Amino acid sequence: MTADNLPKLLPRDPQAHKGTFGTALIVGGSRGMSGAVAMAGMAALRGGAGLVRLAVPESCLETVAGFNPCYMTTPLPADTHGHIAIDAYEQIVEMSESATAMAMGPGLGRSPELNELVPLLYGRIELPLVVDADALNALADSPQDLLSPGGPRILTPHPGEFARLFGSMPNTDEERKTA
């Protein structure tokens, strides 16, 4: 498919405002990996989200906020290594209640607390949720939780993440489509 074949988006209503186009909540980032969540925020803005909130560890909030002045940024409690702490659970759930869709994982990093937090959010959040990167790795540590999503889920594993999640990699394109 080329750019010429892509469907054309309808023009936006001139009376619309940023609230008309939804709120994306992206949970991710960690000390040393703030670029991934910032780029996910840029993608949400370019994709047409009206409001983009990035929920990141307090230790990298200023770095993430500096990528684009259009983001709303929210600091989350962090552990001593700069990863989101389990104490952020209620705050993330509360923010999800005013969002339209959510993503979790870009730049998240790995920690025991995230291995606990990610499955809790996966099972509790009712919004459509894109699960990416290290959020997938956290779910791989408790694969039984994959069967209990809180709402619609899109998982975006590369082959290595797929193998960690499901125990093996699909060998053919047909196996990838049906996995």
XYZ file of N, CA and C in Angstrom:
537
model
N 0.849 -1.170 0.000
C 0.000 0.000 0.000
C 0.901 1.241 0.000
N 0.596 2.159 -0.844
C 1.355 3.409 -0.886
C 0.537 4.522 -0.242
N 1.173 5.652 -0.064
C 0.475 6.800 0.531
C -0.710 7.218 -0.331
N -0.632 6.987 -1.629
C -1.742 7.344 -2.514
C -2.961 6.474 -2.283
N -2.760 5.269 -1.745
C -3.873 4.333 -1.547
C -4.531 4.462 -0.174
N -3.944 5.247 0.694
C -4.498 5.372 2.036
C -5.848 6.085 2.009
N -6.755 5.683 2.881
C -8.049 6.374 2.920
C -7.859 7.825 3.358
N -8.639 8.687 2.798
C -8.577 10.113 3.136
C -9.418 10.372 4.378
N -8.868 11.140 5.285
C -9.612 11.509 6.478
C -10.589 12.630 6.149
N -11.720 12.598 6.795
C -12.708 13.649 6.595
C -12.195 14.949 7.219
N -12.549 16.074 6.657
C -12.132 17.342 7.274
C -12.753 17.469 8.665
N -12.044 18.130 9.538
C -12.558 18.334 10.888
C -13.571 19.468 10.902
N -14.564 19.314 11.732
C -15.608 20.324 11.890
C -14.976 21.610 12.424
N -15.203 22.730 11.754
C -14.595 23.980 12.225
C -15.069 24.400 13.618
N -16.197 23.875 14.070
C -16.709 24.196 15.403
C -16.138 23.274 16.485
N -15.349 22.298 16.081
C -14.792 21.337 17.040
C -13.674 21.992 17.860
N -13.337 21.347 18.947
C -12.232 21.809 19.797
C -11.435 20.588 20.227
N -10.335 20.805 20.921
C -9.447 19.692 21.259
C -10.157 18.587 22.046
N -11.121 18.933 22.860
C -11.855 17.932 23.620
C -12.717 17.027 22.751
N -13.021 17.473 21.546
C -13.841 16.682 20.630
C -13.101 15.450 20.131
N -11.770 15.496 20.136
C -10.980 14.474 19.473
C -10.324 13.483 20.428
N -10.788 13.427 21.632
C -10.342 12.406 22.567
C -9.079 12.748 23.320
N -8.891 12.005 24.405
C -7.720 12.155 25.256
C -6.958 10.839 25.286
N -5.692 10.908 24.900
C -4.816 9.737 24.965
C -3.998 9.825 26.247
N -3.965 8.744 26.997
C -3.130 8.633 28.190
C -2.039 7.625 27.877
N -0.785 8.063 27.981
C 0.338 7.172 27.707
C 1.181 7.062 28.973
N 1.319 5.835 29.450
C 2.062 5.562 30.680
C 3.372 4.890 30.285
N 4.474 5.523 30.637
C 5.764 4.934 30.288
C 6.900 5.818 30.725
N 8.043 5.562 30.114
C 9.238 6.319 30.429
C 9.904 5.830 31.703
N 11.166 6.117 31.800
C 11.960 5.845 32.989
C 13.253 6.634 32.843
N 13.996 6.739 33.908
C 15.262 7.459 33.828
C 16.135 6.789 32.768
N 16.579 7.558 31.802
C 17.416 7.039 30.730
C 16.642 6.555 29.512
N 15.312 6.444 29.622
C 14.495 5.994 28.483
C 13.263 6.886 28.308
N 13.482 8.180 28.399
C 12.366 9.111 28.291
C 11.955 9.373 26.843
N 12.835 9.108 25.897
C 12.518 9.384 24.498
C 11.394 8.532 23.950
N 11.293 7.278 24.391
C 10.267 6.381 23.857
C 8.860 6.883 24.163
N 8.608 7.289 25.392
C 7.277 7.774 25.745
C 7.009 9.125 25.081
N 8.047 9.949 24.939
C 7.878 11.236 24.255
C 7.521 11.027 22.784
N 8.164 10.055 22.135
C 7.832 9.769 20.733
C 6.426 9.196 20.593
N 6.007 8.371 21.549
C 4.635 7.854 21.527
C 3.644 9.009 21.654
N 3.985 9.992 22.477
C 3.139 11.179 22.606
C 3.051 11.947 21.291
N 4.185 12.087 20.601
C 4.169 12.764 19.298
C 3.277 12.017 18.314
N 3.353 10.697 18.325
C 2.517 9.894 17.431
C 1.034 10.103 17.736
N 0.687 10.179 19.013
C -0.715 10.413 19.381
C -1.181 11.780 18.904
N -0.328 12.793 19.055
C -0.687 14.132 18.570
C -0.863 14.120 17.048
N 0.093 13.540 16.349
C 0.030 13.500 14.881
C -1.114 12.635 14.379
N -1.497 11.642 15.187
C -2.616 10.782 14.817
C -3.966 11.433 15.033
N -3.999 12.596 15.664
C -5.246 13.332 15.784
C -5.851 13.402 17.166
N -5.202 12.850 18.185
C -5.754 12.967 19.540
C -5.848 14.441 19.920
N -6.929 14.808 20.534
C -7.112 16.201 20.923
C -6.238 16.598 22.095
N -6.120 15.712 23.068
C -5.304 15.936 24.259
C -4.415 14.715 24.458
N -3.173 14.951 24.810
C -2.238 13.855 25.064
C -1.615 14.066 26.432
N -1.862 13.109 27.325
C -1.292 13.152 28.674
C -0.250 12.046 28.766
N 0.965 12.423 29.164
C 2.030 11.454 29.389
C 2.245 11.335 30.890
N 2.032 10.145 31.411
C 2.226 9.869 32.831
C 3.563 9.155 32.966
N 4.523 9.830 33.590
C 5.911 9.357 33.617
C 6.476 9.459 35.032
N 7.560 8.731 35.293
C 8.185 8.875 36.616
C 8.616 10.319 36.844
N 8.445 10.774 38.069
C 8.799 12.160 38.376
C 10.245 12.468 38.023
N 11.105 11.459 38.026
C 12.524 11.676 37.745
C 12.811 12.059 36.293
N 11.876 11.820 35.384
C 12.127 12.197 33.979
C 11.052 13.125 33.416
N 10.188 13.646 34.272
C 9.092 14.505 33.809
C 9.588 15.707 33.008
N 10.556 16.419 33.494
C 11.015 17.631 32.804
C 11.619 17.304 31.448
N 12.335 16.196 31.354
C 12.906 15.789 30.070
C 11.793 15.493 29.077
N 10.802 14.721 29.488
C 9.690 14.367 28.596
C 8.907 15.613 28.204
N 8.615 16.473 29.149
C 7.839 17.687 28.860
C 8.565 18.576 27.863
N 9.884 18.547 27.865
C 10.665 19.384 26.958
C 10.606 18.953 25.501
N 10.128 17.757 25.224
C 10.039 17.290 23.844
C 8.977 18.039 23.043
N 7.862 18.364 23.690
C 6.769 19.003 22.965
C 5.900 19.775 23.958
N 5.669 21.060 23.703
C 4.868 21.838 24.649
C 3.381 21.487 24.618
N 2.963 20.648 23.674
C 1.550 20.281 23.581
C 1.161 19.170 24.547
N 2.130 18.443 25.097
C 1.813 17.378 26.046
C 1.328 17.953 27.364
N 0.440 17.213 27.988
C 0.178 17.403 29.403
C 1.002 16.307 30.077
N 1.792 16.652 31.053
C 2.609 15.652 31.724
C 2.208 15.546 33.180
N 2.254 14.331 33.673
C 1.900 14.064 35.064
C 3.012 13.243 35.693
N 3.560 13.713 36.814
C 4.598 12.933 37.482
C 3.995 11.779 38.272
N 4.657 10.640 38.189
C 4.251 9.465 38.960
C 5.349 9.119 39.960
N 4.982 8.500 41.066
C 6.002 8.049 42.010
C 6.979 7.106 41.307
N 8.249 7.226 41.676
C 9.289 6.409 41.058
C 10.073 5.651 42.121
N 10.644 4.524 41.704
C 11.530 3.793 42.600
C 12.928 4.413 42.535
N 13.874 3.861 43.229
C 15.212 4.442 43.291
C 15.961 4.362 41.972
N 15.481 3.541 41.030
C 16.132 3.406 39.719
C 15.456 4.255 38.643
N 14.432 5.019 39.023
C 13.757 5.879 38.067
C 12.653 5.211 37.272
N 12.143 4.073 37.755
C 11.006 3.395 37.117
C 9.723 3.761 37.859
N 8.603 3.682 37.183
C 7.315 3.933 37.837
C 7.144 2.929 38.978
N 6.739 3.424 40.128
C 6.563 2.591 41.322
C 5.133 2.071 41.412
N 4.956 0.985 42.139
C 3.631 0.398 42.355
C 2.686 1.403 43.002
N 3.219 2.360 43.747
C 2.403 3.384 44.398
C 1.652 4.264 43.394
N 1.990 4.176 42.109
C 1.322 4.976 41.085
C -0.010 4.371 40.649
N -0.320 3.181 41.104
C -1.500 2.453 40.628
C -2.784 3.280 40.672
N -3.157 3.774 41.837
C -4.430 4.512 41.972
C -4.429 5.784 41.119
N -3.300 6.455 41.057
C -3.212 7.679 40.257
C -3.429 7.366 38.774
N -2.860 6.275 38.278
C -3.042 5.894 36.873
C -4.496 5.516 36.613
N -5.082 4.751 37.506
C -6.497 4.378 37.348
C -7.357 5.635 37.309
N -7.101 6.575 38.193
C -7.878 7.821 38.226
C -7.724 8.606 36.922
N -6.503 8.713 36.403
C -6.299 9.423 35.129
C -7.010 8.706 33.978
N -7.060 7.392 34.029
C -7.706 6.637 32.944
C -9.195 6.952 32.854
N -9.790 7.363 33.944
C -11.222 7.638 33.963
C -11.595 8.860 33.137
N -10.635 9.720 32.824
C -10.933 10.886 31.981
C -10.276 10.779 30.602
N -9.781 9.594 30.263
C -9.153 9.382 28.954
C -10.092 8.619 28.029
N -9.775 8.671 26.755
C -10.538 7.950 25.742
C -9.865 6.627 25.401
N -8.541 6.631 25.392
C -7.742 5.439 25.104
C -6.422 5.580 25.851
N -5.734 4.443 26.000
C -4.509 4.441 26.795
C -3.474 3.561 26.132
N -2.217 3.920 26.321
C -1.094 3.067 25.927
C -0.181 2.932 27.131
N 0.498 1.794 27.201
C 1.378 1.538 28.335
C 2.589 0.761 27.840
N 3.785 1.253 28.182
C 4.974 0.473 27.896
C 6.173 1.185 27.325
N 6.013 2.202 26.459
C 7.207 2.792 25.844
C 8.181 3.352 26.879
N 9.400 2.817 26.896
C 10.421 3.309 27.804
C 10.202 2.959 29.259
N 9.274 2.065 29.540
C 8.905 1.732 30.916
C 10.078 1.136 31.702
N 10.884 0.324 31.054
C 11.964 -0.358 31.744
C 11.442 -1.586 32.462
N 12.328 -2.225 33.222
C 11.973 -3.465 33.921
C 12.261 -3.311 35.404
N 11.336 -3.781 36.217
C 11.538 -3.802 37.667
C 10.501 -4.739 38.283
N 10.775 -5.239 39.475
C 9.782 -6.081 40.162
C 8.459 -5.347 40.388
N 8.522 -4.050 40.708
C 7.278 -3.306 40.931
C 6.460 -3.192 39.650
N 7.129 -3.003 38.514
C 6.402 -2.938 37.239
C 5.804 -4.299 36.886
N 6.485 -5.380 37.260
C 5.923 -6.716 37.027
C 4.640 -6.929 37.817
N 4.465 -6.169 38.871
C 3.229 -6.215 39.653
C 2.210 -5.201 39.126
N 2.669 -3.997 38.810
C 1.788 -2.905 38.392
C 1.129 -3.162 37.039
N 1.892 -3.581 36.066
C 1.352 -3.740 34.706
C 0.187 -4.726 34.665
N 0.299 -5.936 35.225
C -0.860 -6.838 35.196
C -2.079 -6.284 35.931
N -1.849 -5.544 37.020
C -2.975 -4.933 37.731
C -3.722 -3.959 36.825
N -2.970 -3.111 36.118
C -3.598 -2.138 35.215
C -4.246 -2.838 34.026
N -3.596 -3.837 33.481
C -4.123 -4.607 32.344
C -5.497 -5.194 32.690
N -5.642 -5.662 33.912
C -6.897 -6.265 34.330
C -7.941 -5.285 34.829
N -7.548 -4.084 35.159
C -8.475 -3.110 35.761
C -8.967 -2.055 34.786
N -8.088 -1.530 33.940
C -8.440 -0.434 33.043
C -9.474 -0.925 32.023
N -10.576 -0.206 31.897
C -11.634 -0.610 30.979
C -11.473 -0.009 29.591
N -10.638 1.007 29.471
C -10.428 1.672 28.173
C -9.752 0.750 27.169
N -9.883 1.079 25.880
C -8.995 0.424 24.917
C -7.548 0.729 25.321
N -6.717 -0.297 25.346
C -5.346 -0.174 25.842
C -4.370 -0.827 24.880
N -3.403 -0.042 24.426
C -2.306 -0.575 23.624
C -1.194 -0.950 24.589
N -0.755 -2.198 24.521
C 0.289 -2.696 25.411
C 1.533 -2.929 24.569
N 2.608 -2.215 24.907
C 3.799 -2.191 24.074
C 5.044 -2.413 24.923
N 6.124 -2.784 24.275
C 7.476 -2.763 24.828
C 7.555 -3.459 26.184
N 8.088 -2.760 27.185
C 8.319 -3.395 28.482
C 7.042 -3.738 29.234
N 5.911 -3.173 28.868
C 4.649 -3.631 29.471
C 4.376 -5.065 29.028
N 4.725 -5.395 27.781
C 4.592 -6.779 27.314
C 5.529 -7.696 28.084
N 6.754 -7.228 28.323
C 7.701 -8.036 29.082
C 7.205 -8.279 30.501
N 6.572 -7.292 31.116
C 6.014 -7.480 32.456
C 4.884 -8.505 32.419
N 4.052 -8.459 31.387
C 2.967 -9.441 31.267
C 3.509 -10.841 31.011
N 4.642 -10.933 30.340
C 5.232 -12.245 30.068
C 5.607 -12.960 31.365
N 5.862 -12.199 32.410
C 6.188 -12.806 33.701
C 4.956 -13.361 34.419
N 3.759 -13.008 33.937
C 2.524 -13.566 34.505
C 1.529 -13.782 33.364
N 1.810 -14.752 32.469
C 0.988 -14.929 31.261
C -0.475 -15.239 31.537
N -0.806 -15.764 32.710
C -2.206 -16.035 33.037
C -3.035 -14.752 33.019
N -2.388 -13.598 33.271
C -3.106 -12.325 33.287
C -3.555 -11.889 31.895
N -2.933 -12.416 30.848
C -3.348 -12.087 29.477
C -4.799 -12.472 29.233
N -5.285 -13.469 29.955
C -6.634 -13.983 29.751
C -7.695 -13.188 30.499
N -7.283 -12.156 31.249
C -8.233 -11.381 32.048
C -8.089 -9.882 31.799
N -8.272 -9.452 30.543
C -8.163 -8.008 30.282
C -9.362 -7.261 30.855
N -9.125 -6.004 31.224
C -10.204 -5.174 31.740
C -11.055 -4.561 30.644
N -10.593 -4.624 29.401
C -11.300 -4.044 28.261
C -10.587 -4.446 26.981
N -10.890 -3.771 25.889
C -10.232 -4.096 24.615
C -8.722 -3.870 24.699
N -7.941 -4.798 24.127
C -6.493 -4.721 24.190
C -5.876 -4.913 22.808
N -4.822 -4.161 22.566
C -3.987 -4.364 21.387
C -2.583 -4.617 21.909
N -2.044 -5.790 21.610
C -0.677 -6.130 21.996
C 0.204 -5.946 20.769
N 1.395 -5.368 20.962
C 2.263 -5.035 19.829
C 3.643 -5.682 19.958
N 3.714 -6.996 20.113
C 5.025 -7.609 20.335
C 5.860 -7.734 19.063
N 7.161 -7.483 19.191
C 8.079 -7.894 18.126
C 8.330 -9.385 18.355
N 9.018 -10.078 17.453
C 9.153 -11.543 17.600
C 9.699 -12.004 18.944
N 10.686 -11.320 19.500
C 11.226 -11.735 20.797
C 10.209 -11.575 21.911
N 9.464 -10.464 21.907
C 8.428 -10.262 22.922
C 7.315 -11.283 22.747
N 6.985 -11.600 21.495
C 5.951 -12.609 21.234
C 6.357 -13.941 21.850
N 7.606 -14.334 21.623
C 8.092 -15.606 22.167
C 8.041 -15.604 23.692
N 8.376 -14.479 24.340
C 8.300 -14.407 25.803
C 6.848 -14.516 26.282
N 5.924 -13.915 25.531
C 4.514 -13.942 25.933
C 3.872 -15.309 25.749
N 4.167 -15.957 24.614
C 3.428 -17.163 24.235
C 4.268 -18.430 24.210
N 5.557 -18.329 24.561
C 6.381 -19.513 24.670
C 7.090 -19.939 23.398
N 6.650 -19.437 22.257
C 7.331 -19.753 20.998
C 6.950 -18.690 19.978
N 7.755 -18.623 18.920
C 7.476 -17.654 17.862
C 6.722 -18.359 16.734
N 5.771 -17.666 16.098
C 5.134 -18.242 14.922
C 6.168 -18.340 13.802
N 6.071 -19.401 13.009
C 7.050 -19.643 11.948
C 6.662 -19.053 10.609
N 5.369 -18.862 10.390
C 4.916 -18.362 9.094
C 4.038 -17.138 9.296
N 3.806 -16.413 8.198
C 2.901 -15.261 8.276
C 1.510 -15.708 8.703
N 1.063 -16.858 8.224
C -0.268 -17.342 8.589
C -0.351 -17.619 10.094
N 0.690 -18.198 10.676
C 0.710 -18.425 12.115
C 0.708 -17.112 12.887
N 1.401 -16.093 12.366
C 1.418 -14.783 13.029
C 0.024 -14.174 13.042
N -0.715 -14.339 11.947
C -2.052 -13.745 11.850
C -3.045 -14.401 12.786
N -2.851 -15.681 13.072
C -3.837 -16.407 13.879
C -3.434 -16.573 15.334
N -2.234 -16.159 15.670
C -1.731 -16.379 17.054
C -2.497 -15.570 18.067
